[in-house]
Amino acid sequence: MTKRLQLAIGIMFMTILIPKTASAMHIMEGFLPPVWAFSWGVLCIPFIVMGLFSINKTVRGNPRLKILLAMAGAFAFVLSALKIPSVTGSSSHPTGVGLGAIFFGPAAMSVLGLIVLLFQSLLLAHGGLTTLGANVFSMAVVGPLVAFATYKLIKRAKGPQWLAVFLAAALGDLITYVVTAIQLALAFPAAVGGFGASLAKFMGIFAVTQIPLAVSEGILTVLIFKAISAHAREELKSLKVFSKEL
Amino acid sequence: MQDDVKKNSKKRSIYINLLLILTVIVLVAMPLYLARNAEFSGTDSQAEEAIGEIAAGYKPWFFPIFEPPSGEVESLLFALQAAAGAGIIGYGLGYLRGRKKGNTEN
Protein backbone atom coordinates (compact mmCIF):
# COMPACT_ATOMS: atom_id res chain seq x y z
CA MET A 1 0.00 0.00 0.00
CA THR A 2 1.51 3.32 -0.99
CA LYS A 3 1.95 6.13 1.50
CA ARG A 4 -0.49 8.26 -0.48
CA LEU A 5 -3.17 5.60 -0.29
CA GLN A 6 -2.55 5.23 3.41
CA LEU A 7 -3.00 8.96 3.85
CA ALA A 8 -6.17 8.96 1.73
CA ILE A 9 -7.69 6.19 3.84
CA GLY A 10 -6.66 8.02 6.98
CA ILE A 11 -8.30 11.25 5.86
CA MET A 12 -11.43 9.40 4.83
CA PHE A 13 -11.82 7.97 8.33
CA MET A 14 -11.00 11.35 9.82
CA THR A 15 -13.80 13.08 7.92
CA ILE A 16 -16.27 10.36 8.79
CA LEU A 17 -15.46 10.64 12.45
CA ILE A 18 -15.35 14.42 12.90
CA PRO A 19 -17.92 14.97 15.61
CA LYS A 20 -20.98 16.95 14.71
CA THR A 21 -22.53 18.58 17.72
CA ALA A 22 -26.26 18.58 18.06
CA SER A 23 -28.53 18.43 21.01
CA ALA A 24 -31.41 16.07 20.80
CA MET A 25 -34.65 14.47 21.02
CA HIS A 26 -36.57 14.05 24.23
CA ILE A 27 -38.72 16.88 25.49
CA MET A 28 -36.42 19.59 26.73
CA GLU A 29 -36.05 20.64 30.37
CA GLY A 30 -38.70 23.16 31.41
CA PHE A 31 -40.55 22.92 28.13
CA LEU A 32 -43.70 21.31 29.44
CA PRO A 33 -46.00 23.48 31.55
CA PRO A 34 -46.06 22.22 35.19
CA VAL A 35 -49.54 20.68 34.93
CA TRP A 36 -48.51 18.47 32.02
CA ALA A 37 -45.11 17.66 33.44
CA PHE A 38 -46.70 16.50 36.68
CA SER A 39 -49.55 14.55 35.04
CA TRP A 40 -47.30 12.50 32.75
CA GLY A 41 -45.07 11.70 35.71
CA VAL A 42 -48.00 10.46 37.79
CA LEU A 43 -49.22 8.35 34.89
CA CYS A 44 -45.89 6.49 34.82
CA ILE A 45 -45.91 5.48 38.49
CA PRO A 46 -47.97 2.26 38.13
CA PHE A 47 -45.71 1.04 35.34
CA ILE A 48 -42.55 1.71 37.32
CA VAL A 49 -43.97 -0.06 40.39
CA MET A 50 -45.07 -3.05 38.32
CA GLY A 51 -41.66 -3.06 36.64
CA LEU A 52 -39.79 -3.19 39.94
CA PHE A 53 -41.86 -6.15 41.09
CA SER A 54 -41.50 -7.86 37.73
CA ILE A 55 -37.70 -7.48 37.71
CA ASN A 56 -37.49 -8.71 41.29
CA LYS A 57 -39.56 -11.78 40.44
CA THR A 58 -37.59 -12.57 37.29
CA VAL A 59 -34.20 -12.29 38.96
CA ARG A 60 -35.26 -14.25 42.06
CA GLY A 61 -36.75 -17.01 39.97
CA ASN A 62 -33.58 -17.39 37.94
CA PRO A 63 -30.50 -15.40 39.03
CA ARG A 64 -28.80 -16.37 35.78
CA LEU A 65 -31.05 -13.92 34.00
CA LYS A 66 -29.23 -10.98 35.59
CA ILE A 67 -26.68 -10.90 32.80
CA LEU A 68 -29.45 -10.67 30.19
CA LEU A 69 -31.15 -7.92 32.15
CA ALA A 70 -27.88 -5.98 32.25
CA MET A 71 -27.45 -6.48 28.51
CA ALA A 72 -30.98 -5.28 27.74
CA GLY A 73 -30.35 -2.14 29.80
CA ALA A 74 -26.96 -1.67 28.17
CA PHE A 75 -28.51 -1.95 24.71
CA ALA A 76 -30.90 0.91 25.52
CA PHE A 77 -27.93 2.85 26.90
CA VAL A 78 -25.93 2.47 23.70
CA LEU A 79 -28.76 3.20 21.29
CA SER A 80 -29.93 6.29 23.20
CA ALA A 81 -26.42 7.69 22.95
CA LEU A 82 -26.30 7.42 19.16
CA LYS A 83 -27.53 10.57 17.52
CA ILE A 84 -28.16 9.71 13.93
CA PRO A 85 -28.86 12.02 10.97
CA SER A 86 -32.15 11.55 9.15
CA VAL A 87 -33.57 12.39 5.74
CA THR A 88 -35.40 15.41 7.18
CA GLY A 89 -32.05 17.10 7.72
CA SER A 90 -32.21 16.80 11.47
CA SER A 91 -30.92 14.25 13.95
CA SER A 92 -32.52 12.05 16.52
CA HIS A 93 -31.61 8.89 18.37
CA PRO A 94 -33.15 5.42 18.67
CA THR A 95 -34.40 4.18 22.02
CA GLY A 96 -33.25 0.56 22.29
CA VAL A 97 -36.17 -0.44 24.50
CA GLY A 98 -37.62 -3.07 22.15
CA LEU A 99 -35.08 -5.77 23.01
CA GLY A 100 -35.69 -5.60 26.75
CA ALA A 101 -39.46 -5.53 26.22
CA ILE A 102 -39.24 -8.73 24.19
CA PHE A 103 -37.09 -10.43 26.85
CA PHE A 104 -38.56 -9.18 30.11
CA GLY A 105 -41.92 -7.62 29.24
CA PRO A 106 -42.89 -3.96 29.01
CA ALA A 107 -43.02 -3.19 32.74
CA ALA A 108 -39.43 -4.25 33.41
CA MET A 109 -38.31 -2.06 30.53
CA SER A 110 -40.07 0.95 32.08
CA VAL A 111 -37.59 0.78 34.95
CA LEU A 112 -34.55 0.37 32.68
CA GLY A 113 -35.78 3.22 30.45
CA LEU A 114 -36.22 5.43 33.51
CA ILE A 115 -32.58 4.83 34.46
CA VAL A 116 -31.38 5.78 30.97
CA LEU A 117 -33.50 8.95 30.90
CA LEU A 118 -32.43 9.94 34.41
CA PHE A 119 -28.77 9.59 33.46
CA GLN A 120 -29.24 11.68 30.34
CA SER A 121 -31.20 14.43 32.04
CA LEU A 122 -28.79 14.75 34.96
CA LEU A 123 -25.45 14.50 33.18
CA LEU A 124 -26.15 15.46 29.59
CA ALA A 125 -28.83 18.16 29.91
CA HIS A 126 -30.68 15.97 27.44
CA GLY A 127 -34.38 15.68 28.18
CA GLY A 128 -34.94 16.99 31.69
CA LEU A 129 -36.08 16.38 35.26
CA THR A 130 -39.33 18.30 34.85
CA THR A 131 -40.04 16.50 31.57
CA LEU A 132 -38.83 13.14 32.90
CA GLY A 133 -42.38 11.92 33.42
CA ALA A 134 -43.44 12.72 29.86
CA ASN A 135 -40.28 11.21 28.43
CA VAL A 136 -40.56 8.07 30.55
CA PHE A 137 -44.15 7.74 29.40
CA SER A 138 -43.22 7.88 25.71
CA MET A 139 -39.95 5.95 25.71
CA ALA A 140 -40.26 3.61 28.67
CA VAL A 141 -44.01 2.97 28.89
CA VAL A 142 -45.66 3.26 25.48
CA GLY A 143 -42.58 2.25 23.44
CA PRO A 144 -42.05 -1.08 25.28
CA LEU A 145 -45.81 -1.76 25.38
CA VAL A 146 -46.08 -1.38 21.61
CA ALA A 147 -42.91 -3.42 21.06
CA PHE A 148 -44.14 -6.23 23.32
CA ALA A 149 -47.64 -6.31 21.78
CA THR A 150 -46.24 -6.28 18.24
CA TYR A 151 -43.86 -9.12 19.07
CA LYS A 152 -46.54 -11.33 20.59
CA LEU A 153 -49.01 -10.60 17.79
CA ILE A 154 -46.54 -11.69 15.12
CA LYS A 155 -45.53 -14.75 17.12
CA ARG A 156 -49.18 -15.69 17.48
CA ALA A 157 -49.71 -15.24 13.74
CA LYS A 158 -46.78 -17.67 13.30
CA GLY A 159 -44.68 -15.00 11.62
CA PRO A 160 -40.92 -15.54 11.35
CA GLN A 161 -38.79 -14.82 14.41
CA TRP A 162 -36.73 -12.08 12.77
CA LEU A 163 -39.83 -10.24 11.56
CA ALA A 164 -41.33 -10.27 15.03
CA VAL A 165 -38.15 -8.81 16.54
CA PHE A 166 -37.66 -6.28 13.75
CA LEU A 167 -41.19 -4.89 13.77
CA ALA A 168 -41.37 -4.87 17.56
CA ALA A 169 -38.22 -2.76 17.87
CA ALA A 170 -38.96 -0.49 14.90
CA LEU A 171 -42.56 0.25 15.91
CA GLY A 172 -41.62 0.72 19.58
CA ASP A 173 -39.05 3.30 18.46
CA LEU A 174 -41.37 5.13 16.06
CA ILE A 175 -44.35 5.24 18.44
CA THR A 176 -42.15 6.69 21.18
CA TYR A 177 -41.68 9.82 19.11
CA VAL A 178 -45.29 9.90 17.92
CA VAL A 179 -46.20 10.07 21.61
CA THR A 180 -43.64 12.85 22.13
CA ALA A 181 -45.32 14.82 19.32
CA ILE A 182 -48.77 14.24 20.86
CA GLN A 183 -47.51 15.35 24.28
CA LEU A 184 -46.16 18.61 22.89
CA ALA A 185 -49.28 19.23 20.79
CA LEU A 186 -51.47 18.73 23.87
CA ALA A 187 -49.40 21.21 25.86
CA PHE A 188 -49.08 23.70 23.00
CA PRO A 189 -52.24 23.75 20.85
CA ALA A 190 -51.91 26.26 18.03
CA ALA A 191 -53.91 29.50 18.18
CA VAL A 192 -55.27 28.65 14.74
CA GLY A 193 -56.14 25.01 14.21
CA GLY A 194 -55.63 24.01 17.85
CA PHE A 195 -54.36 20.55 18.78
CA GLY A 196 -54.53 19.19 15.21
CA ALA A 197 -52.37 21.91 13.69
CA SER A 198 -49.77 21.59 16.44
CA LEU A 199 -49.79 17.81 16.14
CA ALA A 200 -49.09 18.01 12.42
CA LYS A 201 -46.19 20.33 13.13
CA PHE A 202 -44.59 18.24 15.88
CA MET A 203 -45.20 15.00 13.97
CA GLY A 204 -43.30 16.54 11.08
CA ILE A 205 -40.39 17.25 13.41
CA PHE A 206 -40.28 14.08 15.50
CA ALA A 207 -42.06 11.23 13.75
CA VAL A 208 -40.88 11.76 10.17
CA THR A 209 -37.27 12.16 11.28
CA GLN A 210 -37.59 8.94 13.22
CA ILE A 211 -38.66 6.65 10.33
CA PRO A 212 -35.21 5.69 9.00
CA LEU A 213 -33.89 5.51 12.56
CA ALA A 214 -36.67 3.13 13.51
CA VAL A 215 -35.68 0.85 10.63
CA SER A 216 -32.06 0.98 11.82
CA GLU A 217 -33.10 0.16 15.37
CA GLY A 218 -35.14 -2.78 14.08
CA ILE A 219 -32.14 -4.18 12.22
CA LEU A 220 -29.73 -3.65 15.13
CA THR A 221 -32.17 -5.36 17.47
CA VAL A 222 -32.42 -8.35 15.12
CA LEU A 223 -28.60 -8.59 15.13
CA ILE A 224 -28.26 -8.54 18.91
CA PHE A 225 -31.24 -10.87 19.31
CA LYS A 226 -29.61 -13.40 16.97
CA ALA A 227 -26.35 -13.23 18.90
CA ILE A 228 -28.00 -13.63 22.30
CA SER A 229 -30.38 -16.41 21.26
CA ALA A 230 -27.49 -18.38 19.76
CA HIS A 231 -25.82 -18.62 23.16
CA ALA A 232 -28.58 -18.23 25.72
CA ARG A 233 -31.44 -20.24 24.32
CA GLU A 234 -32.28 -21.79 27.68
CA GLU A 235 -32.60 -18.41 29.37
CA LEU A 236 -34.82 -17.07 26.60
CA LYS A 237 -36.98 -20.18 26.82
CA SER A 238 -37.37 -19.68 30.56
CA LEU A 239 -38.51 -16.13 29.79
CA LYS A 240 -41.06 -17.57 27.33
CA VAL A 241 -39.58 -15.46 24.53
CA PHE A 242 -40.28 -18.13 21.93
CA SER A 243 -43.79 -18.99 23.05
CA LYS A 244 -46.94 -17.49 21.63
CA GLU A 245 -48.63 -17.04 24.99
CA LEU A 246 -48.49 -13.85 26.99
CA MET B 1 -21.92 -34.46 6.61
CA GLN B 2 -23.80 -32.89 9.48
CA ASP B 3 -20.79 -30.77 10.26
CA ASP B 4 -20.92 -29.47 6.70
CA VAL B 5 -24.54 -28.46 7.08
CA LYS B 6 -23.73 -26.74 10.36
CA LYS B 7 -20.79 -24.93 8.82
CA ASN B 8 -22.88 -23.75 5.88
CA SER B 9 -25.66 -22.37 8.04
CA LYS B 10 -23.05 -20.59 10.15
CA LYS B 11 -21.51 -19.07 7.05
CA ARG B 12 -24.92 -17.98 5.82
CA SER B 13 -25.66 -16.37 9.14
CA ILE B 14 -22.43 -14.37 8.96
CA TYR B 15 -23.32 -13.14 5.48
CA ILE B 16 -26.77 -12.11 6.63
CA ASN B 17 -25.25 -10.24 9.57
CA LEU B 18 -22.83 -8.40 7.32
CA LEU B 19 -25.66 -7.48 4.99
CA LEU B 20 -27.72 -6.18 7.92
CA ILE B 21 -24.84 -4.09 9.22
CA LEU B 22 -24.29 -2.69 5.73
CA THR B 23 -27.97 -1.74 5.49
CA VAL B 24 -27.74 0.20 8.75
CA ILE B 25 -24.65 2.03 7.54
CA VAL B 26 -26.40 2.97 4.30
CA LEU B 27 -29.47 4.12 6.22
CA VAL B 28 -27.35 6.35 8.43
CA ALA B 29 -25.16 7.72 5.65
CA MET B 30 -27.90 8.28 3.05
CA PRO B 31 -29.41 11.36 4.73
CA LEU B 32 -26.01 13.07 4.68
CA TYR B 33 -26.16 12.85 0.90
CA LEU B 34 -29.89 13.37 0.37
CA ALA B 35 -30.12 16.42 2.59
CA ARG B 36 -26.70 17.84 1.86
CA ASN B 37 -27.38 21.39 2.95
CA ALA B 38 -29.14 20.60 6.18
CA GLU B 39 -27.63 21.30 9.58
CA PHE B 40 -28.74 18.01 11.15
CA SER B 41 -29.58 19.79 14.35
CA GLY B 42 -31.50 17.87 17.00
CA THR B 43 -35.24 17.45 16.69
CA ASP B 44 -35.53 18.93 20.18
CA SER B 45 -34.02 22.26 19.18
CA GLN B 46 -36.45 22.29 16.25
CA ALA B 47 -39.29 21.61 18.66
CA GLU B 48 -38.08 24.58 20.72
CA GLU B 49 -38.44 26.76 17.64
CA ALA B 50 -41.88 25.36 16.87
CA ILE B 51 -43.01 26.07 20.44
CA GLY B 52 -41.66 29.59 20.02
CA GLU B 53 -43.93 30.02 16.99
CA ILE B 54 -47.04 28.47 18.54
CA ALA B 55 -46.78 29.95 22.01
CA ALA B 56 -44.60 33.01 21.61
CA GLY B 57 -44.90 33.95 25.28
CA TYR B 58 -43.78 30.58 26.66
CA LYS B 59 -40.73 30.65 28.83
CA PRO B 60 -39.15 27.44 30.12
CA TRP B 61 -39.76 27.36 33.85
CA PHE B 62 -36.91 25.08 34.82
CA PHE B 63 -33.36 24.73 33.62
CA PRO B 64 -30.94 21.84 33.58
CA ILE B 65 -29.08 21.55 36.90
CA PHE B 66 -25.91 20.67 35.09
CA GLU B 67 -25.18 21.42 31.47
CA PRO B 68 -22.05 20.18 29.71
CA PRO B 69 -19.95 23.33 29.28
CA SER B 70 -19.27 22.67 25.60
CA GLY B 71 -20.18 20.44 22.69
CA GLU B 72 -16.92 18.59 23.25
CA VAL B 73 -17.69 17.76 26.85
CA GLU B 74 -21.18 16.74 25.82
CA SER B 75 -19.86 14.38 23.17
CA LEU B 76 -17.44 12.97 25.75
CA LEU B 77 -20.36 12.09 28.01
CA PHE B 78 -22.35 10.61 25.14
CA ALA B 79 -19.33 8.55 24.11
CA LEU B 80 -18.93 7.35 27.70
CA GLN B 81 -22.58 6.32 27.75
CA ALA B 82 -22.20 4.34 24.53
CA ALA B 83 -18.89 2.83 25.64
CA ALA B 84 -20.28 1.69 28.98
CA GLY B 85 -23.24 0.05 27.28
CA ALA B 86 -21.15 -1.56 24.57
CA GLY B 87 -18.73 -2.85 27.20
CA ILE B 88 -21.52 -4.58 29.12
CA ILE B 89 -22.97 -6.09 25.94
CA GLY B 90 -19.54 -7.34 24.87
CA TYR B 91 -18.88 -8.81 28.30
CA GLY B 92 -22.26 -10.52 28.31
CA LEU B 93 -21.89 -12.02 24.85
CA GLY B 94 -18.39 -13.23 25.67
CA TYR B 95 -19.62 -14.76 28.90
CA LEU B 96 -22.52 -16.57 27.23
CA ARG B 97 -20.33 -17.82 24.41
CA GLY B 98 -17.60 -19.03 26.74
CA ARG B 99 -20.16 -20.79 28.92
CA LYS B 100 -21.64 -22.61 25.94
CA LYS B 101 -18.23 -23.64 24.72
CA GLY B 102 -17.27 -24.90 28.19
CA ASN B 103 -20.47 -26.94 28.33
CA THR B 104 -19.89 -28.68 25.01
CA GLU B 105 -16.25 -29.47 25.85
CA ASN B 106 -17.10 -31.18 29.11
XYZ file of C-alpha atoms in Angstrom:
352
model
C 0.000 0.000 0.000
C 1.511 3.322 -0.994
C 1.949 6.130 1.496
C -0.495 8.256 -0.483
C -3.172 5.597 -0.290
C -2.553 5.225 3.411
C -2.996 8.958 3.851
C -6.169 8.955 1.733
C -7.691 6.194 3.840
C -6.656 8.019 6.983
C -8.295 11.252 5.859
C -11.426 9.397 4.825
C -11.820 7.966 8.329
C -10.996 11.345 9.816
C -13.798 13.083 7.925
C -16.273 10.355 8.786
C -15.458 10.639 12.455
C -15.346 14.417 12.901
C -17.916 14.968 15.615
C -20.975 16.948 14.715
C -22.525 18.575 17.716
C -26.258 18.579 18.055
C -28.528 18.429 21.015
C -31.406 16.067 20.802
C -34.652 14.473 21.022
C -36.567 14.046 24.231
C -38.721 16.885 25.488
C -36.419 19.591 26.734
C -36.054 20.636 30.372
C -38.699 23.160 31.413
C -40.549 22.916 28.129
C -43.701 21.310 29.436
C -45.996 23.480 31.554
C -46.063 22.215 35.187
C -49.545 20.675 34.933
C -48.512 18.472 32.018
C -45.107 17.664 33.445
C -46.703 16.502 36.681
C -49.545 14.547 35.042
C -47.297 12.501 32.754
C -45.070 11.697 35.715
C -47.996 10.458 37.790
C -49.218 8.352 34.891
C -45.889 6.494 34.824
C -45.907 5.482 38.487
C -47.970 2.258 38.131
C -45.708 1.036 35.339
C -42.548 1.711 37.318
C -43.965 -0.055 40.393
C -45.067 -3.047 38.319
C -41.663 -3.058 36.637
C -39.786 -3.185 39.941
C -41.863 -6.150 41.091
C -41.502 -7.859 37.729
C -37.700 -7.477 37.709
C -37.492 -8.711 41.287
C -39.565 -11.781 40.438
C -37.586 -12.569 37.286
C -34.203 -12.287 38.960
C -35.260 -14.253 42.063
C -36.752 -17.010 39.969
C -33.583 -17.388 37.944
C -30.495 -15.403 39.030
C -28.795 -16.367 35.781
C -31.051 -13.920 33.998
C -29.230 -10.978 35.588
C -26.677 -10.895 32.804
C -29.451 -10.668 30.187
C -31.149 -7.917 32.149
C -27.883 -5.980 32.251
C -27.450 -6.483 28.512
C -30.984 -5.279 27.738
C -30.351 -2.140 29.800
C -26.961 -1.666 28.171
C -28.507 -1.947 24.710
C -30.900 0.909 25.521
C -27.932 2.848 26.897
C -25.929 2.469 23.701
C -28.760 3.202 21.286
C -29.931 6.294 23.204
C -26.420 7.689 22.950
C -26.297 7.416 19.158
C -27.535 10.568 17.524
C -28.162 9.713 13.926
C -28.861 12.024 10.967
C -32.147 11.554 9.151
C -33.574 12.389 5.741
C -35.400 15.411 7.177
C -32.045 17.101 7.719
C -32.207 16.801 11.475
C -30.921 14.254 13.948
C -32.517 12.046 16.521
C -31.610 8.891 18.372
C -33.149 5.422 18.670
C -34.398 4.175 22.018
C -33.247 0.562 22.288
C -36.172 -0.440 24.502
C -37.619 -3.074 22.149
C -35.076 -5.768 23.009
C -35.689 -5.598 26.753
C -39.456 -5.526 26.225
C -39.242 -8.733 24.189
C -37.094 -10.434 26.848
C -38.564 -9.179 30.112
C -41.915 -7.616 29.238
C -42.887 -3.956 29.011
C -43.019 -3.188 32.744
C -39.432 -4.255 33.410
C -38.314 -2.063 30.533
C -40.065 0.953 32.085
C -37.586 0.779 34.952
C -34.553 0.375 32.682
C -35.784 3.220 30.454
C -36.217 5.434 33.513
C -32.580 4.827 34.456
C -31.379 5.782 30.967
C -33.498 8.951 30.896
C -32.432 9.942 34.411
C -28.770 9.594 33.460
C -29.236 11.677 30.338
C -31.198 14.432 32.037
C -28.785 14.753 34.962
C -25.454 14.504 33.178
C -26.154 15.464 29.591
C -28.830 18.155 29.906
C -30.683 15.970 27.443
C -34.377 15.677 28.182
C -34.940 16.986 31.692
C -36.078 16.385 35.256
C -39.335 18.299 34.853
C -40.040 16.505 31.574
C -38.826 13.145 32.897
C -42.383 11.920 33.420
C -43.438 12.719 29.862
C -40.279 11.206 28.427
C -40.560 8.066 30.552
C -44.148 7.741 29.405
C -43.220 7.884 25.713
C -39.946 5.953 25.711
C -40.262 3.607 28.672
C -44.008 2.968 28.887
C -45.665 3.265 25.477
C -42.580 2.245 23.436
C -42.045 -1.077 25.278
C -45.814 -1.758 25.376
C -46.080 -1.376 21.607
C -42.915 -3.421 21.061
C -44.145 -6.231 23.316
C -47.639 -6.314 21.778
C -46.237 -6.285 18.243
C -43.859 -9.124 19.074
C -46.540 -11.331 20.590
C -49.012 -10.605 17.787
C -46.543 -11.691 15.117
C -45.528 -14.753 17.123
C -49.178 -15.686 17.476
C -49.706 -15.240 13.744
C -46.783 -17.672 13.304
C -44.683 -14.999 11.616
C -40.920 -15.543 11.345
C -38.790 -14.818 14.413
C -36.725 -12.084 12.767
C -39.825 -10.239 11.556
C -41.334 -10.268 15.031
C -38.147 -8.812 16.536
C -37.656 -6.283 13.746
C -41.185 -4.889 13.768
C -41.367 -4.869 17.563
C -38.223 -2.763 17.874
C -38.961 -0.493 14.899
C -42.559 0.250 15.909
C -41.624 0.723 19.579
C -39.053 3.301 18.463
C -41.373 5.133 16.065
C -44.351 5.236 18.437
C -42.148 6.693 21.184
C -41.675 9.824 19.114
C -45.289 9.897 17.924
C -46.198 10.071 21.608
C -43.640 12.853 22.127
C -45.324 14.822 19.324
C -48.769 14.240 20.863
C -47.515 15.354 24.277
C -46.157 18.609 22.891
C -49.279 19.233 20.790
C -51.470 18.734 23.871
C -49.403 21.207 25.858
C -49.085 23.700 23.003
C -52.237 23.746 20.852
C -51.911 26.263 18.029
C -53.913 29.502 18.181
C -55.275 28.655 14.735
C -56.142 25.009 14.215
C -55.632 24.005 17.845
C -54.362 20.546 18.778
C -54.528 19.191 15.213
C -52.369 21.906 13.686
C -49.772 21.586 16.437
C -49.788 17.815 16.141
C -49.092 18.013 12.415
C -46.185 20.326 13.127
C -44.594 18.237 15.884
C -45.198 15.003 13.974
C -43.298 16.541 11.075
C -40.390 17.246 13.410
C -40.280 14.082 15.495
C -42.058 11.228 13.745
C -40.882 11.757 10.169
C -37.272 12.163 11.280
C -37.592 8.939 13.217
C -38.662 6.653 10.334
C -35.209 5.686 9.004
C -33.889 5.509 12.559
C -36.671 3.134 13.512
C -35.682 0.852 10.631
C -32.061 0.985 11.816
C -33.099 0.165 15.371
C -35.137 -2.779 14.076
C -32.142 -4.176 12.222
C -29.730 -3.651 15.128
C -32.167 -5.358 17.474
C -32.420 -8.353 15.117
C -28.603 -8.589 15.134
C -28.262 -8.540 18.911
C -31.243 -10.866 19.306
C -29.609 -13.397 16.973
C -26.350 -13.230 18.898
C -27.996 -13.631 22.297
C -30.378 -16.408 21.264
C -27.489 -18.379 19.761
C -25.823 -18.616 23.164
C -28.577 -18.230 25.720
C -31.444 -20.239 24.317
C -32.281 -21.794 27.681
C -32.598 -18.410 29.368
C -34.825 -17.068 26.600
C -36.982 -20.179 26.815
C -37.371 -19.681 30.558
C -38.508 -16.130 29.787
C -41.056 -17.575 27.328
C -39.583 -15.460 24.532
C -40.281 -18.127 21.934
C -43.788 -18.988 23.054
C -46.936 -17.490 21.628
C -48.628 -17.036 24.985
C -48.493 -13.846 26.985
C -21.918 -34.456 6.606
C -23.803 -32.891 9.479
C -20.787 -30.768 10.260
C -20.923 -29.472 6.702
C -24.537 -28.458 7.079
C -23.731 -26.735 10.355
C -20.789 -24.934 8.825
C -22.885 -23.752 5.884
C -25.661 -22.371 8.042
C -23.054 -20.589 10.155
C -21.508 -19.075 7.048
C -24.918 -17.984 5.816
C -25.662 -16.373 9.142
C -22.432 -14.370 8.962
C -23.323 -13.137 5.476
C -26.768 -12.114 6.634
C -25.250 -10.243 9.571
C -22.834 -8.399 7.321
C -25.664 -7.482 4.990
C -27.725 -6.184 7.915
C -24.836 -4.088 9.215
C -24.287 -2.693 5.734
C -27.969 -1.739 5.493
C -27.741 0.201 8.751
C -24.647 2.028 7.538
C -26.404 2.967 4.296
C -29.475 4.119 6.215
C -27.349 6.345 8.426
C -25.159 7.717 5.652
C -27.896 8.282 3.049
C -29.411 11.363 4.725
C -26.006 13.069 4.685
C -26.162 12.848 0.904
C -29.894 13.365 0.369
C -30.125 16.420 2.591
C -26.695 17.841 1.860
C -27.378 21.390 2.948
C -29.137 20.597 6.181
C -27.630 21.299 9.583
C -28.740 18.009 11.152
C -29.584 19.789 14.352
C -31.496 17.870 17.004
C -35.236 17.452 16.689
C -35.530 18.932 20.175
C -34.016 22.256 19.183
C -36.452 22.288 16.250
C -39.293 21.613 18.662
C -38.084 24.577 20.716
C -38.436 26.761 17.641
C -41.881 25.355 16.875
C -43.010 26.070 20.440
C -41.662 29.591 20.025
C -43.927 30.021 16.993
C -47.042 28.474 18.538
C -46.781 29.949 22.013
C -44.602 33.007 21.609
C -44.902 33.952 25.275
C -43.776 30.580 26.660
C -40.725 30.647 28.835
C -39.146 27.437 30.116
C -39.758 27.355 33.850
C -36.910 25.076 34.820
C -33.357 24.726 33.623
C -30.935 21.837 33.582
C -29.084 21.547 36.897
C -25.909 20.674 35.091
C -25.182 21.421 31.475
C -22.051 20.178 29.707
C -19.946 23.331 29.283
C -19.266 22.666 25.597
C -20.178 20.444 22.692
C -16.925 18.590 23.248
C -17.685 17.763 26.848
C -21.180 16.736 25.818
C -19.865 14.381 23.170
C -17.441 12.973 25.751
C -20.359 12.094 28.008
C -22.347 10.605 25.144
C -19.326 8.554 24.108
C -18.932 7.348 27.696
C -22.578 6.323 27.752
C -22.202 4.336 24.535
C -18.890 2.832 25.637
C -20.281 1.687 28.983
C -23.244 0.049 27.283
C -21.151 -1.562 24.574
C -18.731 -2.853 27.204
C -21.515 -4.576 29.118
C -22.971 -6.089 25.940
C -19.538 -7.341 24.872
C -18.877 -8.806 28.304
C -22.263 -10.518 28.313
C -21.894 -12.017 24.848
C -18.387 -13.233 25.667
C -19.615 -14.759 28.903
C -22.515 -16.567 27.225
C -20.330 -17.817 24.414
C -17.605 -19.033 26.743
C -20.156 -20.791 28.924
C -21.645 -22.606 25.937
C -18.228 -23.635 24.722
C -17.271 -24.896 28.193
C -20.472 -26.938 28.326
C -19.886 -28.680 25.014
C -16.249 -29.474 25.847
C -17.097 -31.179 29.111
